PDB file of C-alpha atoms and ligand atoms in Angstrom:
ATOM      1  CA  UNK A   1      15.558  -3.684  -2.395  1.00 94.00           C
ATOM      2  CA  UNK A   2      12.474  -4.543  -0.340  1.00 97.00           C
ATOM      3  CA  UNK A   3      12.317  -4.013   3.413  1.00 98.00           C
ATOM      4  CA  UNK A   4      10.963  -6.686   5.757  1.00 98.00           C
ATOM      5  CA  UNK A   5      10.581  -5.378   9.295  1.00 98.00           C
ATOM      6  CA  UNK A   6       9.287  -7.357  12.276  1.00 98.00           C
ATOM      7  CA  UNK A   7       7.610  -5.672  15.219  1.00 98.00           C
ATOM      8  CA  UNK A   8       7.734  -8.312  17.944  1.00 98.00           C
ATOM      9  CA  UNK A   9       5.522  -6.223  20.256  1.00 98.00           C
ATOM     10  CA  UNK A  10       5.211  -8.127  23.569  1.00 98.00           C
ATOM     11  CA  UNK A  11       4.558 -11.433  21.789  1.00 98.00           C
ATOM     12  CA  UNK A  12       8.174 -12.457  22.316  1.00 98.00           C
ATOM     13  CA  UNK A  13       8.582 -12.839  26.059  1.00 97.00           C
ATOM     14  CA  UNK A  14      11.720 -14.948  26.398  1.00 97.00           C
ATOM     15  CA  UNK A  15      15.292 -14.810  25.164  1.00 98.00           C
ATOM     16  CA  UNK A  16      14.856 -18.288  23.721  1.00 97.00           C
ATOM     17  CA  UNK A  17      11.924 -17.335  21.506  1.00 98.00           C
ATOM     18  CA  UNK A  18      13.820 -14.278  20.287  1.00 98.00           C
ATOM     19  CA  UNK A  19      16.855 -16.392  19.450  1.00 98.00           C
ATOM     20  CA  UNK A  20      14.773 -18.784  17.366  1.00 98.00           C
ATOM     21  CA  UNK A  21      13.336 -15.984  15.266  1.00 98.00           C
ATOM     22  CA  UNK A  22      16.738 -14.401  14.699  1.00 98.00           C
ATOM     23  CA  UNK A  23      18.316 -17.723  13.736  1.00 98.00           C
ATOM     24  CA  UNK A  24      15.638 -18.442  11.138  1.00 98.00           C
ATOM     25  CA  UNK A  25      15.689 -14.887   9.778  1.00 98.00           C
ATOM     26  CA  UNK A  26      19.471 -14.692   9.644  1.00 98.00           C
ATOM     27  CA  UNK A  27      19.725 -17.724   7.390  1.00 96.00           C
ATOM     28  CA  UNK A  28      17.585 -15.902   4.825  1.00 96.00           C
ATOM     29  CA  UNK A  29      18.978 -12.432   5.455  1.00 96.00           C
ATOM     30  CA  UNK A  30      22.533 -13.622   4.787  1.00 96.00           C
ATOM     31  CA  UNK A  31      21.551 -14.407   1.207  1.00 92.00           C
ATOM     32  CA  UNK A  32      21.257 -10.646   0.715  1.00 87.00           C
ATOM     33  CA  UNK A  33      18.798  -8.769  -1.445  1.00 91.00           C
ATOM     34  CA  UNK A  34      16.350  -7.706   1.294  1.00 96.00           C
ATOM     35  CA  UNK A  35      16.750  -5.217   4.125  1.00 97.00           C
ATOM     36  CA  UNK A  36      15.700  -7.130   7.242  1.00 98.00           C
ATOM     37  CA  UNK A  37      14.826  -5.345  10.487  1.00 98.00           C
ATOM     38  CA  UNK A  38      13.652  -6.811  13.808  1.00 98.00           C
ATOM     39  CA  UNK A  39      12.249  -4.740  16.663  1.00 98.00           C
ATOM     40  CA  UNK A  40      12.345  -6.724  19.933  1.00 98.00           C
ATOM     41  CA  UNK A  41      11.265  -5.544  23.385  1.00 98.00           C
ATOM     42  CA  UNK A  42      14.015  -3.365  24.944  1.00 98.00           C
ATOM     43  CA  UNK A  43      15.740  -5.921  27.243  1.00 98.00           C
ATOM     44  CA  UNK A  44      16.330  -8.251  24.292  1.00 98.00           C
ATOM     45  CA  UNK A  45      17.978  -5.680  22.026  1.00 98.00           C
ATOM     46  CA  UNK A  46      21.690  -6.128  22.924  1.00 98.00           C
ATOM     47  CA  UNK A  47      21.349  -9.908  22.761  1.00 98.00           C
ATOM     48  CA  UNK A  48      19.594  -9.790  19.388  1.00 98.00           C
ATOM     49  CA  UNK A  49      22.200  -7.332  18.072  1.00 98.00           C
ATOM     50  CA  UNK A  50      24.974  -9.801  18.958  1.00 97.00           C
ATOM     51  CA  UNK A  51      23.136 -12.737  17.388  1.00 97.00           C
ATOM     52  CA  UNK A  52      22.009 -10.908  14.277  1.00 96.00           C
ATOM     53  CA  UNK A  53      25.403  -9.628  13.190  1.00 94.00           C
ATOM     54  CA  UNK A  54      25.414  -7.347  10.178  1.00 94.00           C
ATOM     55  CA  UNK A  55      22.714  -9.068   8.149  1.00 95.00           C
ATOM     56  CA  UNK A  56      19.784  -7.827  10.249  1.00 98.00           C
ATOM     57  CA  UNK A  57      19.231  -4.321  11.631  1.00 98.00           C
ATOM     58  CA  UNK A  58      17.723  -4.107  15.103  1.00 98.00           C
ATOM     59  CA  UNK A  59      15.193  -1.503  16.170  1.00 98.00           C
ATOM     60  CA  UNK A  60      13.280  -0.235  19.188  1.00 98.00           C
ATOM     61  CA  UNK A  61       9.476  -0.267  19.250  1.00 98.00           C
ATOM     62  CA  UNK A  62       9.293   3.291  20.605  1.00 98.00           C
ATOM     63  CA  UNK A  63      11.416   5.742  22.622  1.00 98.00           C
ATOM     64  CA  UNK A  64      10.985   8.789  24.821  1.00 98.00           C
ATOM     65  CA  UNK A  65      10.317  12.279  23.441  1.00 97.00           C
ATOM     66  CA  UNK A  66      12.608  13.545  26.236  1.00 97.00           C
ATOM     67  CA  UNK A  67      16.395  13.398  26.204  1.00 96.00           C
ATOM     68  CA  UNK A  68      16.899  12.544  29.869  1.00 97.00           C
ATOM     69  CA  UNK A  69      15.309  12.944  33.294  1.00 98.00           C
ATOM     70  CA  UNK A  70      12.515  11.858  35.613  1.00 98.00           C
ATOM     71  CA  UNK A  71      10.471   9.835  33.140  1.00 97.00           C
ATOM     72  CA  UNK A  72       9.791   6.475  34.780  1.00 98.00           C
ATOM     73  CA  UNK A  73       9.473   3.665  32.274  1.00 96.00           C
ATOM     74  CA  UNK A  74      10.767   5.674  29.320  1.00 97.00           C
ATOM     75  CA  UNK A  75      13.881   4.847  27.305  1.00 98.00           C
ATOM     76  CA  UNK A  76      16.026   7.619  25.844  1.00 98.00           C
ATOM     77  CA  UNK A  77      17.230   7.781  22.247  1.00 98.00           C
ATOM     78  CA  UNK A  78      20.808   7.834  23.527  1.00 98.00           C
ATOM     79  CA  UNK A  79      20.482   4.628  25.547  1.00 98.00           C
ATOM     80  CA  UNK A  80      18.544   2.911  22.781  1.00 98.00           C
ATOM     81  CA  UNK A  81      21.388   3.744  20.391  1.00 98.00           C
ATOM     82  CA  UNK A  82      23.987   2.490  22.844  1.00 98.00           C
ATOM     83  CA  UNK A  83      22.092  -0.799  23.196  1.00 98.00           C
ATOM     84  CA  UNK A  84      22.802  -1.397  19.504  1.00 98.00           C
ATOM     85  CA  UNK A  85      19.500  -0.367  17.893  1.00 98.00           C
ATOM     86  CA  UNK A  86      19.793   1.484  14.598  1.00 98.00           C
ATOM     87  CA  UNK A  87      16.086   1.773  13.779  1.00 98.00           C
ATOM     88  CA  UNK A  88      13.090   2.899  15.815  1.00 98.00           C
ATOM     89  CA  UNK A  89       9.354   2.499  15.220  1.00 98.00           C
ATOM     90  CA  UNK A  90       7.478   5.686  16.132  1.00 98.00           C
ATOM     91  CA  UNK A  91       3.767   6.454  16.243  1.00 98.00           C
ATOM     92  CA  UNK A  92       2.569   2.853  16.269  1.00 98.00           C
ATOM     93  CA  UNK A  93      -1.212   2.794  16.677  1.00 96.00           C
ATOM     94  CA  UNK A  94      -0.863   0.760  19.887  1.00 96.00           C
ATOM     95  CA  UNK A  95       1.211   3.631  21.358  1.00 97.00           C
ATOM     96  CA  UNK A  96      -1.149   6.263  19.951  1.00 96.00           C
ATOM     97  CA  UNK A  97      -4.051   4.376  21.598  1.00 96.00           C
ATOM     98  CA  UNK A  98      -2.292   4.776  24.959  1.00 96.00           C
ATOM     99  CA  UNK A  99      -2.189   8.543  24.559  1.00 96.00           C
ATOM    100  CA  UNK A 100       0.830   9.277  22.379  1.00 97.00           C
ATOM    101  CA  UNK A 101      -0.008  12.423  20.395  1.00 97.00           C
ATOM    102  CA  UNK A 102       1.169  13.629  16.994  1.00 96.00           C
ATOM    103  CA  UNK A 103       3.101  16.360  18.813  1.00 96.00           C
ATOM    104  CA  UNK A 104       4.922  13.732  20.944  1.00 96.00           C
ATOM    105  CA  UNK A 105       5.675  11.767  17.804  1.00 98.00           C
ATOM    106  CA  UNK A 106       7.058  14.815  15.975  1.00 97.00           C
ATOM    107  CA  UNK A 107       9.439  15.447  18.890  1.00 96.00           C
ATOM    108  CA  UNK A 108      10.488  11.803  18.868  1.00 97.00           C
ATOM    109  CA  UNK A 109      11.144  11.834  15.113  1.00 97.00           C
ATOM    110  CA  UNK A 110      13.394  14.877  15.442  1.00 96.00           C
ATOM    111  CA  UNK A 111      15.273  13.393  18.415  1.00 97.00           C
ATOM    112  CA  UNK A 112      15.632   9.996  16.747  1.00 98.00           C
ATOM    113  CA  UNK A 113      17.058  11.421  13.527  1.00 97.00           C
ATOM    114  CA  UNK A 114      19.445  13.590  15.547  1.00 96.00           C
ATOM    115  CA  UNK A 115      20.612  10.448  17.392  1.00 97.00           C
ATOM    116  CA  UNK A 116      21.280   8.722  14.055  1.00 97.00           C
ATOM    117  CA  UNK A 117      18.316   6.345  13.830  1.00 98.00           C
ATOM    118  CA  UNK A 118      16.343   5.292  10.802  1.00 98.00           C
ATOM    119  CA  UNK A 119      12.737   5.955  11.750  1.00 98.00           C
ATOM    120  CA  UNK A 120       9.724   3.850  10.813  1.00 98.00           C
ATOM    121  CA  UNK A 121       6.855   6.312  11.272  1.00 98.00           C
ATOM    122  CA  UNK A 122       3.443   4.601  11.446  1.00 98.00           C
ATOM    123  CA  UNK A 123       0.272   6.238  10.175  1.00 98.00           C
ATOM    124  CA  UNK A 124      -3.136   4.760   9.445  1.00 97.00           C
ATOM    125  CA  UNK A 125      -6.839   5.435   9.778  1.00 94.00           C
ATOM    126  CA  UNK A 126      -8.901   3.889  12.577  1.00 91.00           C
ATOM    127  CA  UNK A 127     -11.764   2.832  10.330  1.00 89.00           C
ATOM    128  CA  UNK A 128     -13.282   3.273   6.909  1.00 86.00           C
ATOM    129  CA  UNK A 129     -16.867   3.423   8.106  1.00 78.00           C
ATOM    130  CA  UNK A 130     -19.497   5.944   7.283  1.00 66.00           C
ATOM    131  CA  UNK A 131     -17.747   8.542   5.160  1.00 66.00           C
ATOM    132  CA  UNK A 132     -16.461   9.061   1.668  1.00 77.00           C
ATOM    133  CA  UNK A 133     -12.737   9.015   1.845  1.00 80.00           C
ATOM    134  CA  UNK A 134     -12.569  10.760   5.241  1.00 89.00           C
ATOM    135  CA  UNK A 135      -9.795   8.336   6.071  1.00 92.00           C
ATOM    136  CA  UNK A 136      -7.525  10.107   3.612  1.00 94.00           C
ATOM    137  CA  UNK A 137      -7.788  13.291   5.657  1.00 93.00           C
ATOM    138  CA  UNK A 138      -7.063  11.292   8.818  1.00 94.00           C
ATOM    139  CA  UNK A 139      -3.856   9.846   7.366  1.00 96.00           C
ATOM    140  CA  UNK A 140      -2.819  13.220   5.899  1.00 96.00           C
ATOM    141  CA  UNK A 141      -3.330  14.963   9.248  1.00 96.00           C
ATOM    142  CA  UNK A 142      -1.298  12.319  11.095  1.00 97.00           C
ATOM    143  CA  UNK A 143       1.477  12.492   8.553  1.00 97.00           C
ATOM    144  CA  UNK A 144       1.741  16.288   8.541  1.00 97.00           C
ATOM    145  CA  UNK A 145       1.489  16.627  12.323  1.00 97.00           C
ATOM    146  CA  UNK A 146       3.917  13.774  13.061  1.00 97.00           C
ATOM    147  CA  UNK A 147       6.461  15.311  10.704  1.00 97.00           C
ATOM    148  CA  UNK A 148       6.013  18.928  11.843  1.00 94.00           C
ATOM    149  CA  UNK A 149       9.415  20.590  11.989  1.00 92.00           C
ATOM    150  CA  UNK A 150      11.195  17.626  10.376  1.00 93.00           C
ATOM    151  CA  UNK A 151      13.641  18.788   7.686  1.00 91.00           C
ATOM    152  CA  UNK A 152      14.051  17.450   4.133  1.00 91.00           C
ATOM    153  CA  UNK A 153      17.505  16.308   5.171  1.00 90.00           C
ATOM    154  CA  UNK A 154      15.947  14.180   7.904  1.00 93.00           C
ATOM    155  CA  UNK A 155      13.705  12.575   5.263  1.00 95.00           C
ATOM    156  CA  UNK A 156      16.703  10.506   4.170  1.00 95.00           C
ATOM    157  CA  UNK A 157      16.379   8.639   7.487  1.00 97.00           C
ATOM    158  CA  UNK A 158      12.663   8.082   7.276  1.00 98.00           C
ATOM    159  CA  UNK A 159      10.385   5.169   6.356  1.00 98.00           C
ATOM    160  CA  UNK A 160       6.600   5.474   6.538  1.00 98.00           C
ATOM    161  CA  UNK A 161       4.513   2.453   7.512  1.00 98.00           C
ATOM    162  CA  UNK A 162       0.918   2.643   6.355  1.00 98.00           C
ATOM    163  CA  UNK A 163      -0.935   0.577   8.948  1.00 96.00           C
ATOM    164  CA  UNK A 164      -4.728   0.860   8.849  1.00 95.00           C
ATOM    165  CA  UNK A 165      -5.763   0.240  12.454  1.00 93.00           C
ATOM    166  CA  UNK A 166      -8.742  -1.893  11.379  1.00 92.00           C
ATOM    167  CA  UNK A 167      -6.329  -4.330   9.739  1.00 92.00           C
ATOM    168  CA  UNK A 168      -3.942  -4.765  12.686  1.00 92.00           C
ATOM    169  CA  UNK A 169      -3.774  -7.644  15.136  1.00 86.00           C
ATOM    170  CA  UNK A 170      -6.184 -10.340  16.258  1.00 83.00           C
ATOM    171  CA  UNK A 171      -9.154  -7.906  16.188  1.00 81.00           C
ATOM    172  CA  UNK A 172      -8.491  -7.145  12.527  1.00 83.00           C
ATOM    173  CA  UNK A 173     -11.455  -7.242  10.174  1.00 77.00           C
ATOM    174  CA  UNK A 174      -9.095  -8.284   7.358  1.00 84.00           C
ATOM    175  CA  UNK A 175      -5.877  -7.141   5.772  1.00 86.00           C
ATOM    176  CA  UNK A 176      -6.229  -4.122   3.505  1.00 88.00           C
ATOM    177  CA  UNK A 177      -6.367  -5.012  -0.171  1.00 94.00           C
ATOM    178  CA  UNK A 178      -3.333  -4.372  -2.372  1.00 96.00           C
ATOM    179  CA  UNK A 179      -5.514  -1.758  -4.109  1.00 96.00           C
ATOM    180  CA  UNK A 180      -6.186   0.048  -0.763  1.00 94.00           C
ATOM    181  CA  UNK A 181      -2.467  -0.072  -0.154  1.00 97.00           C
ATOM    182  CA  UNK A 182      -1.473   1.264  -3.560  1.00 97.00           C
ATOM    183  CA  UNK A 183      -3.860   4.211  -3.325  1.00 96.00           C
ATOM    184  CA  UNK A 184      -2.518   5.114   0.090  1.00 97.00           C
ATOM    185  CA  UNK A 185       1.136   4.761  -1.000  1.00 97.00           C
ATOM    186  CA  UNK A 186       0.475   7.284  -3.793  1.00 97.00           C
ATOM    187  CA  UNK A 187      -1.362   9.589  -1.398  1.00 97.00           C
ATOM    188  CA  UNK A 188       1.407   9.436   1.212  1.00 98.00           C
ATOM    189  CA  UNK A 189       4.074  10.131  -1.428  1.00 97.00           C
ATOM    190  CA  UNK A 190       2.131  13.145  -2.661  1.00 97.00           C
ATOM    191  CA  UNK A 191       2.166  14.640   0.834  1.00 97.00           C
ATOM    192  CA  UNK A 192       5.802  13.744   1.405  1.00 97.00           C
ATOM    193  CA  UNK A 193       6.594  15.591  -1.845  1.00 97.00           C
ATOM    194  CA  UNK A 194       4.830  18.683  -0.568  1.00 95.00           C
ATOM    195  CA  UNK A 195       6.774  18.477   2.678  1.00 95.00           C
ATOM    196  CA  UNK A 196      10.220  17.511   1.458  1.00 95.00           C
ATOM    197  CA  UNK A 197      10.261  18.052  -2.316  1.00 95.00           C
ATOM    198  CA  UNK A 198       9.847  15.340  -4.891  1.00 94.00           C
ATOM    199  CA  UNK A 199      13.401  13.997  -4.940  1.00 93.00           C
ATOM    200  CA  UNK A 200      13.631  13.480  -1.191  1.00 93.00           C
ATOM    201  CA  UNK A 201      10.068  12.157  -0.996  1.00 94.00           C
ATOM    202  CA  UNK A 202      10.621   9.473  -3.602  1.00 93.00           C
ATOM    203  CA  UNK A 203      13.499   8.071  -1.605  1.00 95.00           C
ATOM    204  CA  UNK A 204      11.323   7.516   1.471  1.00 97.00           C
ATOM    205  CA  UNK A 205      10.245   3.854   1.547  1.00 98.00           C
ATOM    206  CA  UNK A 206       6.555   3.309   2.228  1.00 98.00           C
ATOM    207  CA  UNK A 207       5.793   0.019   3.985  1.00 98.00           C
ATOM    208  CA  UNK A 208       2.487  -1.743   4.543  1.00 97.00           C
ATOM    209  CA  UNK A 209       1.449  -3.275   7.881  1.00 96.00           C
ATOM    210  CA  UNK A 210      -1.720  -4.939   9.198  1.00 95.00           C
ATOM    211  CA  UNK A 211      -2.318  -8.704   8.934  1.00 93.00           C
ATOM    212  CA  UNK A 212       0.475  -9.056   6.387  1.00 95.00           C
ATOM    213  CA  UNK A 213       1.742 -12.633   6.179  1.00 96.00           C
ATOM    214  CA  UNK A 214       3.318 -15.154   3.846  1.00 96.00           C
ATOM    215  CA  UNK A 215       0.096 -15.488   1.814  1.00 96.00           C
ATOM    216  CA  UNK A 216      -0.409 -11.818   0.962  1.00 96.00           C
ATOM    217  CA  UNK A 217       3.176 -10.462   1.228  1.00 97.00           C
ATOM    218  CA  UNK A 218       3.937 -10.648  -2.490  1.00 97.00           C
ATOM    219  CA  UNK A 219       0.720  -8.913  -3.515  1.00 97.00           C
ATOM    220  CA  UNK A 220       1.421  -5.944  -1.203  1.00 97.00           C
ATOM    221  CA  UNK A 221       4.972  -5.701  -2.529  1.00 98.00           C
ATOM    222  CA  UNK A 222       3.898  -5.852  -6.184  1.00 97.00           C
ATOM    223  CA  UNK A 223       0.285  -4.770  -6.866  1.00 97.00           C
ATOM    224  CA  UNK A 224       0.209  -2.826  -3.605  1.00 97.00           C
ATOM    225  CA  UNK A 225       3.362  -0.817  -4.538  1.00 97.00           C
ATOM    226  CA  UNK A 226       4.730  -1.151  -0.996  1.00 98.00           C
ATOM    227  CA  UNK A 227       8.513  -0.903  -0.619  1.00 98.00           C
ATOM    228  CA  UNK A 228       8.327  -3.281   2.309  1.00 98.00           C
ATOM    229  CA  UNK A 229       6.254  -4.729   5.120  1.00 98.00           C
ATOM    230  CA  UNK A 230       5.977  -4.034   8.822  1.00 98.00           C
ATOM    231  CA  UNK A 231       4.884  -7.372  10.254  1.00 98.00           C
ATOM    232  CA  UNK A 232       3.485  -8.014  13.718  1.00 97.00           C
ATOM    233  CA  UNK A 233       2.344 -11.571  14.435  1.00 96.00           C
ATOM    234  CA  UNK A 234       3.928 -13.073  11.323  1.00 97.00           C
ATOM    235  CA  UNK A 235       7.357 -11.808  12.405  1.00 98.00           C
ATOM    236  CA  UNK A 236       7.198 -13.804  15.632  1.00 98.00           C
ATOM    237  CA  UNK A 237       6.799 -17.199  13.988  1.00 98.00           C
ATOM    238  CA  UNK A 238      10.322 -18.149  12.873  1.00 98.00           C
ATOM    239  CA  UNK A 239       9.456 -20.155   9.724  1.00 98.00           C
ATOM    240  CA  UNK A 240       6.836 -17.648   8.626  1.00 98.00           C
ATOM    241  CA  UNK A 241       9.126 -14.652   9.037  1.00 98.00           C
ATOM    242  CA  UNK A 242      11.909 -16.486   7.176  1.00 98.00           C
ATOM    243  CA  UNK A 243       9.611 -17.414   4.334  1.00 97.00           C
ATOM    244  CA  UNK A 244       8.432 -13.794   3.922  1.00 98.00           C
ATOM    245  CA  UNK A 245      12.073 -12.683   3.684  1.00 98.00           C
ATOM    246  CA  UNK A 246      12.618 -15.406   1.070  1.00 96.00           C
ATOM    247  CA  UNK A 247       9.620 -14.159  -0.925  1.00 96.00           C
ATOM    248  CA  UNK A 248      10.943 -10.601  -0.793  1.00 97.00           C
ATOM    249  CA  UNK A 249      14.354 -11.731  -2.114  1.00 93.00           C
ATOM    250  CA  UNK A 250      12.675 -13.011  -5.230  1.00 87.00           C
ATOM    251  CA  UNK A 251      11.252  -9.518  -5.933  1.00 89.00           C
ATOM    252  CA  UNK A 252      14.515  -7.574  -5.700  1.00 68.00           C
TER     253      UNK A 252
HETATM  254  P1  PGA B 301      -0.105  -7.586  12.657  1.00 91.93           P
HETATM  255  O1  PGA B 301       0.504  -6.246  13.284  1.00 91.93           O
HETATM  256  O2  PGA B 301       0.806  -7.973  11.514  1.00 91.93           O
HETATM  257  O3  PGA B 301      -0.073  -8.577  13.778  1.00 91.93           O
HETATM  258  O4  PGA B 301      -1.490  -7.266  12.183  1.00 91.93           O
HETATM  259  C1  PGA B 301       1.068  -5.265  12.452  1.00 91.93           C
HETATM  260  C2  PGA B 301       1.605  -4.119  13.270  1.00 91.93           C
HETATM  261  O5  PGA B 301       0.961  -3.699  14.244  1.00 91.93           O
HETATM  262  O6  PGA B 301       2.711  -3.609  12.986  1.00 91.93           O
END
């Protein structure tokens, strides 16, 4: 079963816009056959949980590495869980760019799994300029450091999103190619096997993110060997998000 996850970022800035996306996605999600996840901004989560029902899982876009205390602006794993979220995105490049370190992310992964979340851990190189495959080392280092201290048992609650930074958002040069994606999926699995053993590693879904949309979704999910997609902009346009879910159904 493919996974279609939407990271609404701060694109969705009203309850009404959120409702429209959920309504369109729910119609498709109810047909079954695809695991659909939406990650709204925090204040929208309880509302989206009520609207989405059981057909769509709801996630946070980040959470605090601390359990509780004087951390203005942070949201704890416990409160996020109580708001109805069951998934959390960790290590998104937009959070890393604001100073989140691999060590912070590793603490968050451990806390999130302990709180009962499924984690979407994002990794991806900043660029592919000027070296021969140096980006592989960058992704490997992120992966190993962000999963430091995470047990094989926790791997059952993990998804990895390969999101090359150069392919994300309106500044993107282009989406990665399905070939880029496939090579990185194999590479990530190899390192997950070293960390968690082959059996556990092969159960960890690897998603692709970065300018994925309705035109290239199928090629990432087939040629690209991705188990799913983490969508930004495309997940905030109701018809587009719904049509990507529909495409994923057909790939079962
Ligand atoms: P994009 O964002 O689909 O808008 O490129 C992807 C992401 O950041 O998850």
